[in-house]
Coordinates of C-alpha atoms in Angstrom, one line a residue:
M472 CA -6.2 7.0 48.1
V473 CA -5.2 9.8 45.9
L474 CA -3.0 12.2 47.6
V475 CA -3.4 15.9 46.6
S476 CA -0.6 18.4 47.2
G477 CA -1.5 21.0 49.8
S478 CA -0.7 24.0 47.5
A479 CA -0.1 24.6 43.8
V480 CA 3.3 25.7 42.6
A481 CA 3.0 29.4 41.5
G482 CA 4.6 30.8 38.4
R483 CA 7.6 33.1 38.3
S484 CA 7.3 36.7 39.1
A485 CA 6.7 39.0 36.2
F486 CA 9.8 40.9 37.2
G487 CA 12.0 37.7 37.2
T488 CA 14.7 37.0 39.8
T489 CA 17.6 38.9 38.4
P490 CA 18.1 42.5 39.3
V491 CA 18.0 45.0 36.5
T492 CA 21.5 46.6 36.1
H493 CA 22.1 50.2 35.1
Q494 CA 23.3 50.5 31.5
P495 CA 24.5 53.5 29.6
S496 CA 21.7 55.3 27.7
I497 CA 21.8 57.6 24.7
H498 CA 19.4 59.9 26.5
S499 CA 21.1 60.9 29.7
R500 CA 18.0 62.4 31.1
C501 CA 16.6 58.8 31.5
A502 CA 19.6 57.7 33.6
N503 CA 17.9 58.5 36.9
G504 CA 14.7 56.6 35.9
V505 CA 16.6 53.5 34.9
S506 CA 18.5 53.5 38.1
A507 CA 15.3 53.8 40.0
C508 CA 13.8 50.9 38.1
G509 CA 16.9 48.9 38.8
G510 CA 16.5 49.5 42.5
L511 CA 12.8 48.5 42.4
A512 CA 13.6 45.3 40.5
S513 CA 16.2 44.4 43.2
V514 CA 13.6 44.8 45.9
V515 CA 11.0 42.8 44.0
S516 CA 13.6 40.1 43.3
R517 CA 14.3 39.7 47.0
R518 CA 10.6 39.6 47.8
S519 CA 10.1 36.9 45.1
Q520 CA 12.9 34.8 46.5
Q521 CA 11.4 35.0 50.0
E522 CA 7.9 34.1 48.6
W523 CA 9.4 31.2 46.7
I524 CA 11.1 29.9 49.9
L525 CA 7.8 30.2 51.8
R526 CA 6.0 28.3 49.0
R527 CA 8.5 25.5 49.0
S528 CA 8.3 25.2 52.8
S529 CA 4.5 25.1 52.5
Q530 CA 4.7 22.4 49.9
R531 CA 7.1 20.3 52.0
A532 CA 4.7 20.6 55.0
A533 CA 1.7 19.5 52.8
R534 CA 3.6 16.5 51.5
S535 CA 4.5 15.6 55.0
V536 CA 0.9 15.7 56.1
N537 CA -0.2 13.7 53.1
C538 CA 2.5 11.1 53.7
T539 CA 1.3 10.8 57.3
R540 CA -2.3 10.2 56.2
A541 CA -1.1 7.6 53.7
E542 CA 0.8 5.8 56.5
A543 CA -2.3 6.0 58.7
W544 CA -4.5 4.4 56.0
N545 CA -2.6 1.2 55.6
P546 CA -5.1 -1.6 54.9
P547 CA -4.2 -5.3 54.8
T548 CA -3.6 -7.0 51.5
V549 CA -5.7 -9.7 50.0
S550 CA -3.1 -12.2 51.0
D551 CA -3.2 -11.0 54.6
T552 CA -7.0 -11.5 54.7
K553 CA -6.8 -15.0 53.2
R554 CA -4.1 -15.9 55.7
A555 CA -6.2 -14.7 58.6
F556 CA -9.2 -16.7 57.3
Y557 CA -7.2 -20.0 57.1
E558 CA -5.6 -19.4 60.5
S559 CA -9.1 -19.1 62.0
F560 CA -10.7 -22.0 60.1
K561 CA -8.2 -24.8 59.7
K562 CA -10.6 -27.5 58.6
P563 CA -10.7 -28.5 54.9
I564 CA -13.7 -27.1 53.0
P565 CA -15.2 -29.1 50.1
P566 CA -13.9 -27.7 46.8
I567 CA -17.4 -26.9 45.6
Y568 CA -17.9 -24.5 48.5
N569 CA -14.3 -23.3 48.9
T570 CA -14.1 -21.9 45.4
V571 CA -17.1 -19.6 45.9
I572 CA -16.2 -18.7 49.5
Q573 CA -12.7 -17.6 48.4
E574 CA -14.1 -15.5 45.5
L575 CA -16.5 -13.8 47.9
L576 CA -13.7 -13.2 50.4
V577 CA -11.5 -11.4 47.8
Q578 CA -14.4 -9.3 46.5
Q579 CA -15.5 -8.3 50.0
H580 CA -11.9 -7.5 51.0
L581 CA -11.8 -4.9 48.2
L582 CA -15.1 -3.4 49.3
R583 CA -14.2 -3.5 53.0
W584 CA -10.9 -1.7 52.6
N585 CA -12.2 0.8 50.1
F586 CA -11.6 4.3 51.5
T587 CA -15.3 5.2 51.1
Y588 CA -16.7 2.0 52.6
K589 CA -19.3 2.5 55.4
Y590 CA -21.2 -0.4 57.0
D591 CA -25.0 -0.4 57.0
E592 CA -27.7 -2.9 57.8
V593 CA -28.9 -3.4 54.2
F594 CA -25.4 -4.4 53.2
A595 CA -25.3 -6.9 56.2
L596 CA -28.7 -8.3 55.2
G597 CA -27.5 -8.8 51.6
F598 CA -24.3 -10.5 52.5
V599 CA -25.8 -12.8 55.2
S600 CA -28.4 -13.9 52.6
V601 CA -25.8 -14.7 50.1
F602 CA -23.5 -16.5 52.5
D603 CA -26.3 -18.7 54.0
Q604 CA -27.5 -19.8 50.6
I605 CA -24.0 -20.6 49.4
T606 CA -23.0 -22.6 52.5
E607 CA -26.3 -24.4 52.7
G608 CA -25.6 -28.2 52.8
L609 CA -22.4 -28.0 54.8
P610 CA -22.5 -30.5 57.7
G611 CA -22.5 -29.6 61.4
N612 CA -21.3 -26.2 62.5
G613 CA -19.4 -25.7 59.3
P614 CA -21.4 -22.7 58.0
S615 CA -21.3 -20.9 61.4
D616 CA -17.6 -21.5 62.0
I617 CA -16.7 -20.4 58.4
F618 CA -18.8 -17.3 58.8
N619 CA -17.0 -16.3 62.0
A620 CA -13.6 -16.9 60.5
Y621 CA -14.6 -15.0 57.3
M622 CA -15.8 -11.9 59.2
T623 CA -12.8 -12.0 61.6
A624 CA -10.4 -12.1 58.6
L625 CA -12.1 -8.9 57.3
Q626 CA -11.8 -7.3 60.8
E627 CA -15.6 -7.2 61.0
D628 CA -18.0 -8.3 63.8
P629 CA -19.8 -11.5 62.8
E630 CA -22.4 -11.0 65.6
Q631 CA -23.3 -7.5 64.4
Y632 CA -23.9 -8.8 60.9
R633 CA -26.1 -11.6 62.1
E634 CA -28.1 -9.4 64.6
D635 CA -28.6 -6.6 62.1
A636 CA -29.6 -9.0 59.3
K637 CA -32.1 -10.7 61.6
R638 CA -33.6 -7.4 62.8
M639 CA -34.0 -6.2 59.3
E640 CA -35.8 -9.4 58.3
E641 CA -38.1 -9.1 61.3
M642 CA -39.0 -5.5 60.6
A643 CA -39.5 -6.1 56.9
R644 CA -41.9 -9.0 57.6
Q645 CA -44.2 -6.6 59.5
L646 CA -44.6 -4.3 56.5
S647 CA -47.6 -4.9 54.3
D648 CA -46.6 -3.1 51.1
P649 CA -43.4 -2.3 49.2
S650 CA -44.3 1.4 49.5
D651 CA -43.5 1.0 53.2
L652 CA -39.8 0.8 52.1
T653 CA -39.8 4.2 50.4
P654 CA -36.9 6.2 51.9
T655 CA -37.9 9.1 54.1
T656 CA -36.8 10.9 57.2
D657 CA -40.0 10.5 59.1
G658 CA -41.3 7.0 58.4
N659 CA -40.6 3.6 60.0
E660 CA -37.2 2.5 61.1
I661 CA -36.3 0.9 57.7
Q662 CA -37.5 4.0 55.8
K663 CA -35.3 6.2 58.0
L664 CA -32.3 4.0 57.4
L665 CA -32.9 3.9 53.6
G666 CA -33.5 7.7 53.7
S667 CA -30.1 8.4 55.1
I668 CA -28.5 6.0 52.6
A669 CA -30.4 7.7 49.7
E670 CA -29.2 11.1 50.9
R671 CA -25.6 9.9 50.9
A672 CA -26.0 8.4 47.4
K673 CA -27.4 11.7 46.2
E674 CA -24.4 13.5 47.5
D675 CA -22.1 10.9 45.9
K676 CA -20.9 9.7 49.3
F677 CA -22.2 6.2 49.1
L678 CA -20.3 3.1 48.0
Y679 CA -22.7 0.9 46.0
T680 CA -22.1 -2.8 46.3
K681 CA -23.8 -5.9 45.0
F682 CA -24.5 -6.9 48.6
F683 CA -26.5 -3.7 49.0
A684 CA -28.5 -4.6 45.9
I685 CA -29.2 -8.1 47.2
G686 CA -30.2 -6.6 50.6
L687 CA -32.8 -4.3 48.8
F688 CA -34.1 -7.2 46.9
R689 CA -34.4 -9.3 50.1
L690 CA -36.4 -6.5 51.8
L691 CA -38.9 -6.4 48.9
E692 CA -39.2 -10.2 49.1
L693 CA -40.0 -10.0 52.8
T694 CA -42.8 -7.4 52.3
G695 CA -44.4 -9.8 49.8
A696 CA -43.8 -7.7 46.8
K697 CA -45.1 -9.3 43.5
D698 CA -44.9 -6.5 41.0
P699 CA -41.5 -6.5 39.1
K700 CA -41.7 -2.7 39.0
A701 CA -41.5 -2.5 42.8
L702 CA -37.7 -3.1 42.6
E703 CA -37.2 -0.4 40.0
T704 CA -39.2 2.1 42.0
L705 CA -37.3 1.4 45.2
V706 CA -33.9 1.5 43.4
K707 CA -34.6 4.9 41.8
S708 CA -35.8 6.3 45.1
M709 CA -32.4 5.2 46.6
N710 CA -30.5 7.3 44.0
V711 CA -28.5 4.3 42.7
K712 CA -28.3 3.0 39.1
T713 CA -31.0 0.5 38.1
E714 CA -28.7 -1.0 35.5
S715 CA -26.1 -1.8 38.2
V716 CA -28.7 -3.4 40.5
N717 CA -30.2 -5.5 37.7
R718 CA -26.8 -6.7 36.5
D719 CA -25.7 -7.7 40.0
L720 CA -29.0 -9.5 40.8
T721 CA -28.8 -11.4 37.5
A722 CA -25.2 -12.4 38.2
Y723 CA -26.1 -13.5 41.8
K724 CA -29.0 -15.7 40.6
G725 CA -26.7 -17.2 38.0
I726 CA -24.1 -18.1 40.6
L727 CA -26.8 -19.7 42.9
S728 CA -28.1 -21.7 39.9
K729 CA -24.7 -23.1 39.1
L730 CA -23.9 -23.8 42.7
N731 CA -27.2 -25.6 43.2
A732 CA -26.6 -27.7 40.1
A733 CA -23.1 -28.5 41.3
K734 CA -24.5 -29.5 44.7
E735 CA -27.0 -31.8 43.1
L736 CA -24.3 -33.4 41.0
M737 CA -22.1 -33.9 44.0
A738 CA -25.0 -35.5 45.9
E739 CA -25.7 -37.8 43.0
L740 CA -22.0 -38.8 42.9
M741 CA -21.9 -39.4 46.6
A742 CA -25.1 -41.6 46.4
R743 CA -23.6 -43.5 43.5
E744 CA -20.3 -44.1 45.4
K745 CA -22.3 -45.2 48.5
R746 CA -24.2 -47.8 46.4
K747 CA -21.0 -49.1 45.0
Q748 CA -19.5 -49.5 48.4
E749 CA -22.6 -51.4 49.6
E750 CA -22.4 -53.6 46.5
R751 CA -18.8 -54.4 47.1
K752 CA -19.5 -55.1 50.8
A753 CA -22.3 -57.4 49.8
E754 CA -20.1 -59.2 47.3
K755 CA -17.4 -59.7 49.9
E756 CA -19.9 -61.1 52.4
A757 CA -21.3 -63.5 49.8
A758 CA -17.9 -64.7 48.9
S759 CA -17.0 -65.2 52.5
K760 CA -20.1 -67.2 53.1
A761 CA -19.5 -69.3 50.0
K762 CA -16.0 -70.0 51.2
E763 CA -17.2 -71.0 54.7
T764 CA -19.9 -73.3 53.1
A765 CA -17.3 -75.0 50.9
E766 CA -14.9 -75.5 53.8
A767 CA -17.7 -77.0 55.9
K768 CA -18.6 -79.6 53.1
A769 CA -15.0 -80.5 52.8

């Protein structure tokens, strides 16, 4: 947060701060005028000093208010968020998943504690979509437990994220055309939501994030959009940069592609190790039977 001083420091008075003293003049007829000017300068000097004192007092008060605001906005550090996550979820996470989850946690921490951050349902839909695809393949309640610990560490409500994402998906599936997503103040519920976000973006009061971009893309998918231009049209109507959305979606797809490749490799390695264990077990059983047969013959 950038702190701005409550008042600017004014310049010196044109009259200065030192009273004008009476000095001998060659033209004695000007003596009275000089004396009068000296008296006026003394009055102005005293007034300037009083104004200066008032300005200094105002500046100190403004700094005090700003310092109070800075103390009030005291978000946790990245280390605090990570510590909170591990305190909530104490089970080991396979490295292939843990690396991506930790990167996401750091990125979302910076977004979550940005002074201009404001939660919305499109953001929730985008994040939930990313998280579910990343943690797909974890056994048991792993994904659900990690999600709850993740949200808690960020001081967010995991149930709200899930419920809002689910509701957005259900509403988007009922739409028959991408044009039903056009932001407006008098359309369906999604259009009204997008309309309010578009207005904030137009006024430069909206914090764009890659999760928001993914949320928009997901909405288009759910409406059955096939035309590549549908995304560009929607993005422009939201008053966000098309270049930023395309860049983030490309990066997102690249991460998923690498993660899927890593999952396939891990599955192949685990299958290979399982075969080796079965082969070793079979060899031991064969050796044990051979030994028993030899002992029986003896």
